[in-house]
Tab-separated table of C-alpha atoms in Angstrom:
chain	number	residue	atom	x	y	z
A	1	UNK	CA	48.450	16.083	4.855
A	2	UNK	CA	46.210	13.519	5.714
A	3	UNK	CA	48.778	11.100	6.396
A	4	UNK	CA	50.961	13.193	8.364
A	5	UNK	CA	48.045	14.079	10.893
A	6	UNK	CA	47.408	10.087	10.867
A	7	UNK	CA	50.776	9.399	11.885
A	8	UNK	CA	51.111	12.016	14.684
A	9	UNK	CA	48.004	10.483	15.873
A	10	UNK	CA	49.552	6.979	15.799
A	11	UNK	CA	52.655	7.647	17.665
A	12	UNK	CA	50.797	9.056	20.280
A	13	UNK	CA	49.334	6.347	20.818
A	14	UNK	CA	45.473	6.527	19.219
A	15	UNK	CA	43.608	3.881	17.413
A	16	UNK	CA	43.326	6.048	14.561
A	17	UNK	CA	40.953	5.699	11.334
A	18	UNK	CA	41.654	6.390	7.583
A	19	UNK	CA	38.990	7.480	5.180
A	20	UNK	CA	39.393	8.537	1.794
A	21	UNK	CA	36.198	9.494	-0.578
A	22	UNK	CA	38.478	8.012	-3.766
A	23	UNK	CA	38.802	4.426	-4.168
A	24	UNK	CA	41.895	2.823	-2.917
A	25	UNK	CA	43.713	6.463	-1.618
A	26	UNK	CA	42.402	5.287	2.123
A	27	UNK	CA	44.957	1.701	1.920
A	28	UNK	CA	47.713	3.786	0.062
A	29	UNK	CA	47.951	6.181	3.031
A	30	UNK	CA	48.114	3.395	5.171
A	31	UNK	CA	50.906	1.894	2.807
A	32	UNK	CA	52.763	5.430	3.281
A	33	UNK	CA	52.274	5.702	6.730
A	34	UNK	CA	53.749	2.535	7.440
A	35	UNK	CA	56.896	2.745	5.326
A	36	UNK	CA	57.545	6.412	7.278
A	37	UNK	CA	57.430	4.271	10.196
A	38	UNK	CA	59.613	1.767	8.657
A	39	UNK	CA	61.814	4.498	7.880
A	40	UNK	CA	62.017	5.588	11.387
A	41	UNK	CA	62.990	2.198	12.757
A	42	UNK	CA	65.932	2.156	9.870
A	43	UNK	CA	66.967	5.435	11.600
A	44	UNK	CA	66.760	4.222	15.360
A	45	UNK	CA	64.100	7.227	16.208
A	46	UNK	CA	61.624	4.553	16.636
A	47	UNK	CA	61.630	0.843	18.199
A	48	UNK	CA	60.592	-1.857	16.197
A	49	UNK	CA	58.141	-2.857	18.731
A	50	UNK	CA	56.384	0.061	18.493
A	51	UNK	CA	56.019	0.801	14.828
A	52	UNK	CA	54.248	-2.906	14.724
A	53	UNK	CA	51.988	-1.123	17.467
A	54	UNK	CA	51.104	1.612	15.750
A	55	UNK	CA	50.496	-0.376	12.836
A	56	UNK	CA	48.245	-2.447	14.434
A	57	UNK	CA	46.281	0.691	15.614
A	58	UNK	CA	46.187	1.953	11.963
A	59	UNK	CA	42.453	0.972	9.249
A	60	UNK	CA	40.790	2.233	6.367
A	61	UNK	CA	37.287	2.136	6.792
A	62	UNK	CA	34.942	2.269	3.265
A	63	UNK	CA	32.288	4.831	4.282
A	64	UNK	CA	31.968	7.294	7.187
A	65	UNK	CA	29.323	5.038	8.961
A	66	UNK	CA	33.069	3.512	9.590
A	67	UNK	CA	34.260	6.795	11.802
A	68	UNK	CA	31.137	6.150	14.395
A	69	UNK	CA	32.133	6.297	17.832
A	70	UNK	CA	35.913	8.084	17.197
A	71	UNK	CA	36.343	10.988	19.642
A	72	UNK	CA	37.860	13.376	17.353
A	73	UNK	CA	37.796	13.605	13.459
A	74	UNK	CA	40.276	15.809	11.364
A	75	UNK	CA	39.637	16.389	7.850
A	76	UNK	CA	41.963	17.201	5.626
A	77	UNK	CA	39.736	17.461	1.935
A	78	UNK	CA	39.672	19.753	-0.909
A	79	UNK	CA	40.421	23.388	0.054
A	80	UNK	CA	36.536	24.445	-0.794
A	81	UNK	CA	34.025	25.735	1.759
A	82	UNK	CA	30.905	23.785	0.216
A	83	UNK	CA	33.121	20.516	0.366
A	84	UNK	CA	34.272	20.863	3.570
A	85	UNK	CA	30.800	21.692	4.540
A	86	UNK	CA	29.063	18.980	3.610
A	87	UNK	CA	31.289	16.786	4.641
A	88	UNK	CA	31.036	18.200	8.324
A	89	UNK	CA	26.908	17.405	8.383
A	90	UNK	CA	26.889	14.223	6.814
A	91	UNK	CA	29.985	13.204	9.847
A	92	UNK	CA	27.139	15.034	12.618
A	93	UNK	CA	24.809	11.726	10.826
A	94	UNK	CA	27.063	9.284	11.765
A	95	UNK	CA	29.660	10.805	15.252
A	96	UNK	CA	28.603	10.514	18.733
A	97	UNK	CA	27.103	14.560	20.133
A	98	UNK	CA	30.340	15.018	22.729
A	99	UNK	CA	32.227	13.771	19.188
A	100	UNK	CA	35.144	16.811	18.642
A	101	UNK	CA	34.393	17.977	14.561
A	102	UNK	CA	38.110	19.668	13.665
A	103	UNK	CA	39.523	21.265	10.635
A	104	UNK	CA	42.508	21.850	8.777
A	105	UNK	CA	41.538	24.163	6.579
A	106	UNK	CA	44.411	26.886	5.896
A	107	UNK	CA	42.659	29.866	4.363
A	108	UNK	CA	39.362	29.283	4.815
A	109	UNK	CA	36.015	30.711	7.667
A	110	UNK	CA	36.100	28.544	10.646
A	111	UNK	CA	32.855	30.313	11.106
A	112	UNK	CA	32.097	29.667	7.675
A	113	UNK	CA	32.407	25.983	7.473
A	114	UNK	CA	30.423	25.579	10.927
A	115	UNK	CA	28.431	27.621	10.163
A	116	UNK	CA	26.393	25.036	7.550
A	117	UNK	CA	26.201	22.346	11.214
A	118	UNK	CA	23.120	21.843	13.705
A	119	UNK	CA	25.943	22.343	16.358
A	120	UNK	CA	28.415	24.641	14.939
A	121	UNK	CA	30.020	24.472	18.925
A	122	UNK	CA	31.870	21.558	18.547
A	123	UNK	CA	33.957	22.124	14.906
A	124	UNK	CA	37.240	23.560	16.064
A	125	UNK	CA	40.307	24.364	13.152
A	126	UNK	CA	43.272	22.221	14.008
A	127	UNK	CA	46.279	23.883	11.163
A	128	UNK	CA	48.900	21.759	10.890
A	129	UNK	CA	52.154	22.989	9.094
A	130	UNK	CA	53.106	20.519	6.271
A	131	UNK	CA	55.058	18.267	6.729
A	132	UNK	CA	53.090	17.529	9.902
A	133	UNK	CA	55.060	14.945	11.666
A	134	UNK	CA	58.049	17.386	11.008
A	135	UNK	CA	56.935	20.603	11.535
A	136	UNK	CA	56.212	21.726	15.949
A	137	UNK	CA	52.930	24.224	14.637
A	138	UNK	CA	49.797	23.774	15.619
A	139	UNK	CA	47.197	26.728	14.875
A	140	UNK	CA	44.013	26.275	17.247
A	141	UNK	CA	41.383	27.937	15.271
A	142	UNK	CA	38.518	29.368	17.460
A	143	UNK	CA	35.194	30.195	15.114
A	144	UNK	CA	32.600	32.153	16.542
A	145	UNK	CA	30.398	29.526	17.364
A	146	UNK	CA	33.139	26.895	19.055
A	147	UNK	CA	32.809	26.703	22.446
A	148	UNK	CA	35.768	26.952	24.575
A	149	UNK	CA	35.580	23.465	25.807
A	150	UNK	CA	36.331	22.106	22.094
A	151	UNK	CA	38.837	24.726	21.934
A	152	UNK	CA	40.662	23.488	25.467
A	153	UNK	CA	40.040	20.236	24.177
A	154	UNK	CA	41.849	20.280	20.299
A	155	UNK	CA	44.892	22.487	22.225
A	156	UNK	CA	45.303	20.458	25.008
A	157	UNK	CA	45.787	17.073	21.948
A	158	UNK	CA	47.851	18.899	20.084
A	159	UNK	CA	50.330	18.963	23.242
A	160	UNK	CA	49.743	16.161	24.425
A	161	UNK	CA	50.835	14.739	20.558
A	162	UNK	CA	54.025	16.576	21.344
A	163	UNK	CA	53.535	19.430	19.180
A	164	UNK	CA	53.248	23.380	20.242
A	165	UNK	CA	49.820	24.615	19.731
A	166	UNK	CA	48.920	28.663	19.839
A	167	UNK	CA	45.417	29.797	19.961
A	168	UNK	CA	43.569	32.056	17.733
A	169	UNK	CA	40.450	33.675	16.712
A	170	UNK	CA	38.835	33.030	12.656
A	171	UNK	CA	40.432	35.437	10.712
A	172	UNK	CA	42.237	35.019	7.492
A	173	UNK	CA	45.041	33.519	7.500
A	174	UNK	CA	45.078	32.974	11.412
A	175	UNK	CA	48.442	34.047	12.579
A	176	UNK	CA	51.354	32.378	10.242
A	177	UNK	CA	49.906	32.542	6.939
A	178	UNK	CA	48.484	36.552	8.089
A	179	UNK	CA	51.877	37.670	9.926
A	180	UNK	CA	54.028	36.440	6.530
A	181	UNK	CA	52.330	38.124	3.953
A	182	UNK	CA	55.121	40.791	4.363
A	183	UNK	CA	58.452	38.403	3.877
A	184	UNK	CA	57.326	37.475	0.573
A	185	UNK	CA	55.267	40.673	-0.247
A	186	UNK	CA	58.564	42.886	0.531
A	187	UNK	CA	61.005	40.801	-1.317
A	188	UNK	CA	58.567	40.622	-4.509
A	189	UNK	CA	58.712	44.313	-4.353
A	190	UNK	CA	61.692	45.266	-4.169
A	191	UNK	CA	62.499	43.173	-7.569
A	192	UNK	CA	59.946	44.455	-9.046
A	193	UNK	CA	61.347	47.992	-8.005
A	194	UNK	CA	65.032	46.433	-9.503
A	195	UNK	CA	66.767	47.098	-6.106
A	196	UNK	CA	68.301	43.683	-6.473
A	197	UNK	CA	68.320	40.258	-8.318
A	198	UNK	CA	66.246	37.080	-5.992
A	199	UNK	CA	69.966	35.614	-4.899
A	200	UNK	CA	71.032	38.773	-3.498
A	201	UNK	CA	67.342	39.650	-1.201
A	202	UNK	CA	67.195	35.817	-0.193
A	203	UNK	CA	71.008	35.868	0.498
A	204	UNK	CA	70.176	40.015	2.605
A	205	UNK	CA	67.196	38.360	4.286
A	206	UNK	CA	69.040	35.025	5.293
A	207	UNK	CA	72.865	36.589	6.195
A	208	UNK	CA	72.201	39.945	7.617
A	209	UNK	CA	68.103	39.303	8.484
A	210	UNK	CA	68.913	35.522	10.430
A	211	UNK	CA	65.591	34.365	7.838
A	212	UNK	CA	66.207	30.629	7.148
A	213	UNK	CA	65.611	30.567	3.621
A	214	UNK	CA	65.283	33.775	1.342
A	215	UNK	CA	61.054	34.056	0.201
A	216	UNK	CA	62.623	33.677	-3.360
A	217	UNK	CA	63.459	29.936	-2.293
A	218	UNK	CA	60.989	29.398	0.043
A	219	UNK	CA	58.637	29.824	-2.192
A	220	UNK	CA	59.991	28.364	-5.339
A	221	UNK	CA	59.972	25.202	-2.296
A	222	UNK	CA	56.195	25.926	-1.419
A	223	UNK	CA	55.061	26.079	-4.926
A	224	UNK	CA	54.062	29.659	-6.917
A	225	UNK	CA	51.045	28.734	-7.319
A	226	UNK	CA	50.233	27.727	-3.771
A	227	UNK	CA	51.578	30.437	-2.033
A	228	UNK	CA	49.938	32.860	-4.573
A	229	UNK	CA	47.189	30.969	-4.057
A	230	UNK	CA	47.568	31.942	-0.048
A	231	UNK	CA	48.204	35.706	-0.876
A	232	UNK	CA	45.138	35.923	-2.891
A	233	UNK	CA	42.552	34.655	0.048
A	234	UNK	CA	44.061	37.215	2.470
A	235	UNK	CA	43.623	40.070	0.002
A	236	UNK	CA	40.399	38.821	-1.049
A	237	UNK	CA	39.712	37.896	2.812
A	238	UNK	CA	40.426	41.511	4.008
A	239	UNK	CA	37.872	42.922	0.993
A	240	UNK	CA	41.602	43.797	-1.293
A	241	UNK	CA	43.700	45.788	1.487
A	242	UNK	CA	46.452	47.598	-0.173
A	243	UNK	CA	48.844	45.962	2.662
A	244	UNK	CA	48.093	42.215	1.879
A	245	UNK	CA	48.290	43.148	-2.063
A	246	UNK	CA	49.506	40.173	-4.406
A	247	UNK	CA	52.581	40.455	-6.826
A	248	UNK	CA	52.375	40.673	-10.428
A	249	UNK	CA	55.127	39.674	-10.710
A	250	UNK	CA	54.419	36.205	-8.673
A	251	UNK	CA	51.304	35.672	-10.890
A	252	UNK	CA	52.830	36.466	-14.294
A	253	UNK	CA	55.292	33.077	-12.578
A	254	UNK	CA	52.061	31.162	-12.028
A	255	UNK	CA	50.592	31.531	-14.979
A	256	UNK	CA	54.126	30.639	-17.024
A	257	UNK	CA	53.502	27.445	-15.277
A	258	UNK	CA	57.005	28.624	-13.560
A	259	UNK	CA	55.733	26.933	-10.062
A	260	UNK	CA	59.332	26.257	-8.444
A	261	UNK	CA	60.980	22.784	-7.648
A	262	UNK	CA	57.845	21.050	-8.918
A	263	UNK	CA	58.115	22.510	-12.110
A	264	UNK	CA	61.995	22.204	-12.818
A	265	UNK	CA	62.286	25.472	-12.961
A	266	UNK	CA	60.134	28.848	-10.863
A	267	UNK	CA	62.195	32.333	-9.756
A	268	UNK	CA	66.004	30.091	-10.084
A	269	UNK	CA	66.222	27.359	-12.574
A	270	UNK	CA	66.254	24.197	-10.933
A	271	UNK	CA	67.015	21.508	-13.587
A	272	UNK	CA	69.383	19.086	-13.409
A	273	UNK	CA	72.175	20.910	-15.012
A	274	UNK	CA	70.991	24.619	-13.221
A	275	UNK	CA	74.248	26.329	-12.022
A	276	UNK	CA	72.913	27.568	-8.021
A	277	UNK	CA	72.268	31.842	-7.636
A	278	UNK	CA	75.150	33.570	-6.806
A	279	UNK	CA	74.323	36.660	-5.529
A	280	UNK	CA	76.331	40.057	-6.029
A	281	UNK	CA	78.874	40.925	-3.334
A	282	UNK	CA	81.327	43.326	-3.861
A	283	UNK	CA	84.250	43.387	-4.709
A	284	UNK	CA	87.544	43.547	-1.629
A	285	UNK	CA	88.111	47.171	-0.978
A	286	UNK	CA	90.453	48.968	1.260
A	287	UNK	CA	88.772	50.528	4.701
A	288	UNK	CA	89.473	53.954	5.177
A	289	UNK	CA	92.088	54.648	8.144
A	290	UNK	CA	89.661	57.062	10.190
A	291	UNK	CA	86.397	57.782	10.033
A	292	UNK	CA	84.149	60.096	12.245
A	293	UNK	CA	80.907	59.285	14.331
A	294	UNK	CA	78.763	62.176	14.910
A	295	UNK	CA	75.674	62.247	17.345
A	296	UNK	CA	75.122	59.714	20.098
A	297	UNK	CA	75.188	55.926	17.914
A	298	UNK	CA	73.482	53.626	20.086
A	299	UNK	CA	71.083	50.715	19.846
A	300	UNK	CA	71.720	48.771	15.792
A	301	UNK	CA	74.406	51.849	14.449
A	302	UNK	CA	76.100	51.498	18.061
A	303	UNK	CA	76.856	48.442	17.705
A	304	UNK	CA	78.737	49.032	14.187
A	305	UNK	CA	80.371	51.317	16.174
A	306	UNK	CA	82.330	49.423	18.514
A	307	UNK	CA	82.319	46.288	16.150
A	308	UNK	CA	84.821	49.271	14.237
A	309	UNK	CA	86.415	49.868	17.781
A	310	UNK	CA	87.194	46.206	17.960
A	311	UNK	CA	88.865	45.862	14.668
A	312	UNK	CA	91.211	48.865	15.100
A	313	UNK	CA	89.780	51.567	13.025
A	314	UNK	CA	90.726	55.329	14.185
A	315	UNK	CA	87.465	56.827	15.297
A	316	UNK	CA	87.020	60.691	15.462
A	317	UNK	CA	83.732	61.388	17.403
A	318	UNK	CA	81.891	64.357	17.434
A	319	UNK	CA	79.053	64.541	20.135
A	320	UNK	CA	77.999	67.582	18.938
A	321	UNK	CA	73.785	67.333	20.371
A	322	UNK	CA	72.480	68.662	17.664
A	323	UNK	CA	72.927	66.061	15.411
A	324	UNK	CA	69.732	64.754	15.573
A	325	UNK	CA	70.089	61.357	13.681
A	326	UNK	CA	73.256	59.930	14.459
A	327	UNK	CA	76.250	58.639	11.940
A	328	UNK	CA	79.236	57.241	10.560
A	329	UNK	CA	80.972	60.369	8.805
A	330	UNK	CA	83.686	58.729	5.134
A	331	UNK	CA	86.192	60.657	3.986
A	332	UNK	CA	84.089	61.929	1.564
A	333	UNK	CA	82.104	63.385	2.993
A	334	UNK	CA	79.307	60.738	2.283
A	335	UNK	CA	76.787	59.907	5.559
A	336	UNK	CA	76.626	55.860	6.724
A	337	UNK	CA	73.403	55.532	8.728
A	338	UNK	CA	70.972	52.543	9.658
A	339	UNK	CA	67.625	52.967	6.830
A	340	UNK	CA	64.662	54.586	8.835
A	341	UNK	CA	62.681	54.049	5.477
A	342	UNK	CA	63.716	56.999	3.312
A	343	UNK	CA	65.902	56.451	0.203
A	344	UNK	CA	69.645	58.181	0.753
A	345	UNK	CA	68.353	60.438	-2.066
A	346	UNK	CA	65.771	62.361	-0.628
A	347	UNK	CA	68.195	63.954	2.301
A	348	UNK	CA	69.333	66.790	1.807
A	349	UNK	CA	72.019	67.880	4.303
A	350	UNK	CA	74.658	66.167	2.063
A	351	UNK	CA	75.251	62.415	0.506
A	352	UNK	CA	73.791	59.458	2.215
A	353	UNK	CA	74.368	55.769	1.572
A	354	UNK	CA	71.955	53.583	3.569
A	355	UNK	CA	72.909	50.606	6.119
A	356	UNK	CA	70.379	48.030	6.675
A	357	UNK	CA	69.190	46.004	9.447
A	358	UNK	CA	70.661	43.123	10.642
A	359	UNK	CA	69.967	40.632	13.173
A	360	UNK	CA	73.078	41.127	14.790
A	361	UNK	CA	75.033	42.623	13.203
A	362	UNK	CA	78.310	40.651	15.605
A	363	UNK	CA	77.223	37.528	13.839
A	364	UNK	CA	76.005	38.081	10.392
A	365	UNK	CA	77.916	37.694	7.387
A	366	UNK	CA	76.694	39.671	4.875
A	367	UNK	CA	75.318	43.786	4.884
A	368	UNK	CA	73.497	45.336	2.746
A	369	UNK	CA	74.449	49.342	1.238
A	370	UNK	CA	72.668	51.550	-0.786
A	371	UNK	CA	74.124	54.507	-2.061
A	372	UNK	CA	72.287	57.969	-2.548
A	373	UNK	CA	72.991	58.714	-5.978
A	374	UNK	CA	74.840	61.629	-5.261
A	375	UNK	CA	77.601	59.755	-2.998
A	376	UNK	CA	80.989	59.894	-4.748
A	377	UNK	CA	82.833	56.128	-5.348
A	378	UNK	CA	85.513	56.576	-3.418
A	379	UNK	CA	82.814	56.536	-0.105
A	380	UNK	CA	80.981	53.838	-1.836
A	381	UNK	CA	84.138	51.764	-1.355
A	382	UNK	CA	85.358	53.118	1.677
A	383	UNK	CA	81.630	51.950	3.373
A	384	UNK	CA	82.440	48.229	2.234
A	385	UNK	CA	86.137	48.336	2.863
A	386	UNK	CA	84.465	49.493	6.449
A	387	UNK	CA	81.982	46.034	6.370
A	388	UNK	CA	84.455	44.226	4.744
A	389	UNK	CA	87.296	44.614	7.558
A	390	UNK	CA	84.262	43.344	9.762
A	391	UNK	CA	84.726	40.529	7.788
A	392	UNK	CA	81.540	40.960	6.267
A	393	UNK	CA	80.394	40.335	2.962
A	394	UNK	CA	78.353	43.167	1.381
A	395	UNK	CA	75.751	43.539	-1.631
A	396	UNK	CA	75.462	47.090	-2.743
A	397	UNK	CA	71.586	47.613	-3.618
A	398	UNK	CA	69.464	49.898	-5.454
A	399	UNK	CA	68.285	52.750	-3.276
A	400	UNK	CA	65.462	52.337	-2.416
A	401	UNK	CA	62.953	53.132	1.221
A	402	UNK	CA	63.155	50.514	3.411
A	403	UNK	CA	65.976	48.561	1.839
A	404	UNK	CA	65.253	44.825	2.135
A	405	UNK	CA	65.622	43.618	5.810
A	406	UNK	CA	64.433	47.100	7.434
A	407	UNK	CA	61.215	46.778	5.061
A	408	UNK	CA	59.913	43.838	6.180
A	409	UNK	CA	60.774	43.408	8.991
A	410	UNK	CA	59.246	46.809	10.313
A	411	UNK	CA	55.626	45.241	7.996
A	412	UNK	CA	56.169	41.903	10.452
A	413	UNK	CA	55.727	44.254	13.394
A	414	UNK	CA	53.467	45.783	12.554
A	415	UNK	CA	51.224	43.237	11.126
A	416	UNK	CA	51.741	41.760	14.685
A	417	UNK	CA	50.655	44.739	16.284
A	418	UNK	CA	47.558	44.905	14.285
A	419	UNK	CA	46.670	41.136	15.311
A	420	UNK	CA	47.623	41.310	18.576
A	421	UNK	CA	45.198	44.546	18.913
A	422	UNK	CA	42.736	42.838	17.107
A	423	UNK	CA	42.732	39.940	18.961
A	424	UNK	CA	43.795	37.082	17.025
A	425	UNK	CA	45.881	36.222	19.155
A	426	UNK	CA	48.375	37.274	22.300
A	427	UNK	CA	51.765	38.357	22.288
A	428	UNK	CA	53.499	35.298	23.148
A	429	UNK	CA	50.960	32.988	20.903
A	430	UNK	CA	52.222	35.005	17.922
A	431	UNK	CA	56.100	35.234	18.659
A	432	UNK	CA	55.910	31.386	19.360
A	433	UNK	CA	54.014	30.727	15.939
A	434	UNK	CA	56.286	32.462	13.820
A	435	UNK	CA	59.254	30.839	15.333
A	436	UNK	CA	58.103	27.978	15.007
A	437	UNK	CA	55.731	27.266	11.657
A	438	UNK	CA	58.041	29.246	9.944
A	439	UNK	CA	61.626	29.270	12.184
A	440	UNK	CA	61.717	33.036	11.672
A	441	UNK	CA	65.107	33.625	14.081
A	442	UNK	CA	63.307	36.631	16.340
A	443	UNK	CA	59.147	36.783	17.361
A	444	UNK	CA	58.420	39.739	15.311
A	445	UNK	CA	56.945	41.469	18.295
A	446	UNK	CA	60.751	40.248	20.114
A	447	UNK	CA	62.038	42.214	17.456
A	448	UNK	CA	59.856	45.372	18.043
A	449	UNK	CA	61.435	45.436	21.534
A	450	UNK	CA	65.133	45.292	19.936
A	451	UNK	CA	64.525	47.510	17.658
A	452	UNK	CA	62.313	50.082	19.621
A	453	UNK	CA	58.810	51.258	18.309
A	454	UNK	CA	59.640	54.552	17.590
A	455	UNK	CA	62.324	53.381	14.861
A	456	UNK	CA	59.646	50.987	13.262
A	457	UNK	CA	57.189	53.917	13.028
A	458	UNK	CA	59.469	56.039	11.323
A	459	UNK	CA	60.199	53.393	8.871
A	460	UNK	CA	56.823	53.142	7.842
A	461	UNK	CA	55.974	56.481	7.896
A	462	UNK	CA	58.751	57.152	5.107
A	463	UNK	CA	57.473	54.374	3.575
A	464	UNK	CA	54.580	55.691	2.862
A	465	UNK	CA	55.523	58.674	2.554
A	466	UNK	CA	56.724	57.180	-0.796
A	467	UNK	CA	54.340	55.587	-1.250
A	468	UNK	CA	51.001	56.687	-0.206
A	469	UNK	CA	48.726	54.078	-1.009
A	470	UNK	CA	48.239	52.902	2.546
A	471	UNK	CA	50.225	49.884	2.415
A	472	UNK	CA	52.864	51.247	4.589
A	473	UNK	CA	50.572	52.898	6.707
A	474	UNK	CA	51.378	52.729	10.779
A	475	UNK	CA	48.826	51.152	11.870
A	476	UNK	CA	46.730	52.508	15.121
A	477	UNK	CA	48.310	49.955	17.845
A	478	UNK	CA	51.923	50.982	16.253
A	479	UNK	CA	51.274	54.491	16.027
A	480	UNK	CA	49.656	54.611	19.948
A	481	UNK	CA	52.796	52.662	21.100
A	482	UNK	CA	55.016	54.926	19.475
A	483	UNK	CA	53.614	57.930	21.024
A	484	UNK	CA	53.614	57.007	24.332
A	485	UNK	CA	57.082	56.042	23.767
A	486	UNK	CA	57.904	59.183	22.440
A	487	UNK	CA	56.080	61.132	25.715
A	488	UNK	CA	57.771	58.309	27.772
A	489	UNK	CA	61.346	59.312	26.410
A	490	UNK	CA	62.328	55.991	24.867
A	491	UNK	CA	63.840	54.630	21.894
C-alpha cells in the first residue's frame, strides 16, 4: 500500500521520500515502484521521459529525521494503535508545524491515533483502496479533533492526484467497510442456512444483482483472514451489535488455513487443476401458454409483466382492487410474487413462488426463484419456463426469507440510510464511495429510490419477524422515511 501511494504522488509531480523501519525495505520499495513505472511505459500509458523524471523525484531516507521539511507524511504501517501512535509522536519531533499528517488506516480510529499527539488537529485519515494506483476512491476521514483546514487540504490533495475523494466522519469502518458488511455477511448466512451453494449465490448476485464479483470469490481474492478481521473489528467497535455479527463459516475457513487464492483454497479450490465452480442452473422447461396477471403490478414486477407481453406470452389480466399484493398466476394455481422478505411457504392464501430482486430485469442474465414447500412441480417448471422464454438462466434456491439479492440490497440500503442519518457522510459521498470503492452497480441510496423505501422496510420487517435477533430490525431513519412515504401515498 505504501508503494502504491508513493507512486500516485510521484505521478502527480511531487518529490517523494520513502522510509521503512526495516533495513533495506525502502530500497526494495523504490525498486518495485521503478519497475511498475517501467511497465506503464511498456504499455504506452506513460512517456519514458515522465518515468525518468518521476524516478528522479523518488528517494529513500534512513530515518524519520530525513522526513524533515515534508509538507505531507502518510503512514501505511502495521494496523496497531500503539504502533501508529508511537510513529506520529516521533514524527511530531521532526516535521514542521504546518506539515499535514495522514494515516492510511482501514480499521482503527483516527481520533484514537490523533489522541496521542500534541497537535491532533493536523492528523487526518487518507484511506486509499488497494491497489492504490488503480482504484480511484480515497476516504478522507476527520477525527474528532481534526481541523477543518487539514481535512480540506487532504481532500484537495487527493483530488489533485486524480483520485475520487469522499469526506466522512471517524466511525468504525468509515463509509465502505461499514456499509459493505451485509454484502458478505448475508451471503455467508445464506450459505449457512443451505439456501444455495457459494457458486450459485455468487452467480445470482452478479448476473441478477449486477455486482461485479460475488462475495465468495471476492473474499477469496481479498483473503479470508483479512476480510474476517475487518468484519470482526467493525463488530467489536460497535460493541457486538448483531447487525455486524461475523460469520461462523468464515471463521472456520480461517481456522483451517483456507484463506483463498493466496493459500490455494478458500470457499473455492484454487489449485492448478481445479475446475471453475458451476452455479445451479435449471434445465430447460416449457413456458405456459397463458398466465394471469392479478392486481396492478408496478416497479420490478411490472417490468417482468411487460417483458412477458413483449415475448408473446398470453396474459389474462385481473385488475380487481382487492388484490393487495400483485402476482402472476401460474396454470397450477401458484402465485409468482416478488420477494418482500417473508418465505413463500408462510403465505396462507395458497402456494407461492418468490422471485428475487434484480438490478434490471431487462438486462439481467439470471433470475432466482424460491418455491414454497406446497408448490406443485408443474408450477415450478412453468415459472422456470417463463423466465427461460425471456432468455434468462434460472437458479432455483431454497425458500429462505428475503432470498439473495433482495436480502443483501435491503440491508445495504438500511446501513447507508443509518450512516447518512448519523452524519458519517452525505448521500452523494455514500453512493460515490460504494460505486467507486467497491464497484457496486448502483449506490445504495440510489437503489432505495429505485425500489422504494416501503419495499425496503417491508423486506426487513419480514426478515426481523423471521429472525428476531435485532440483525434485521429496520433502522429508525428507514422507519421514518417509510412512514412518510406511506402518508404521502408514495411507493
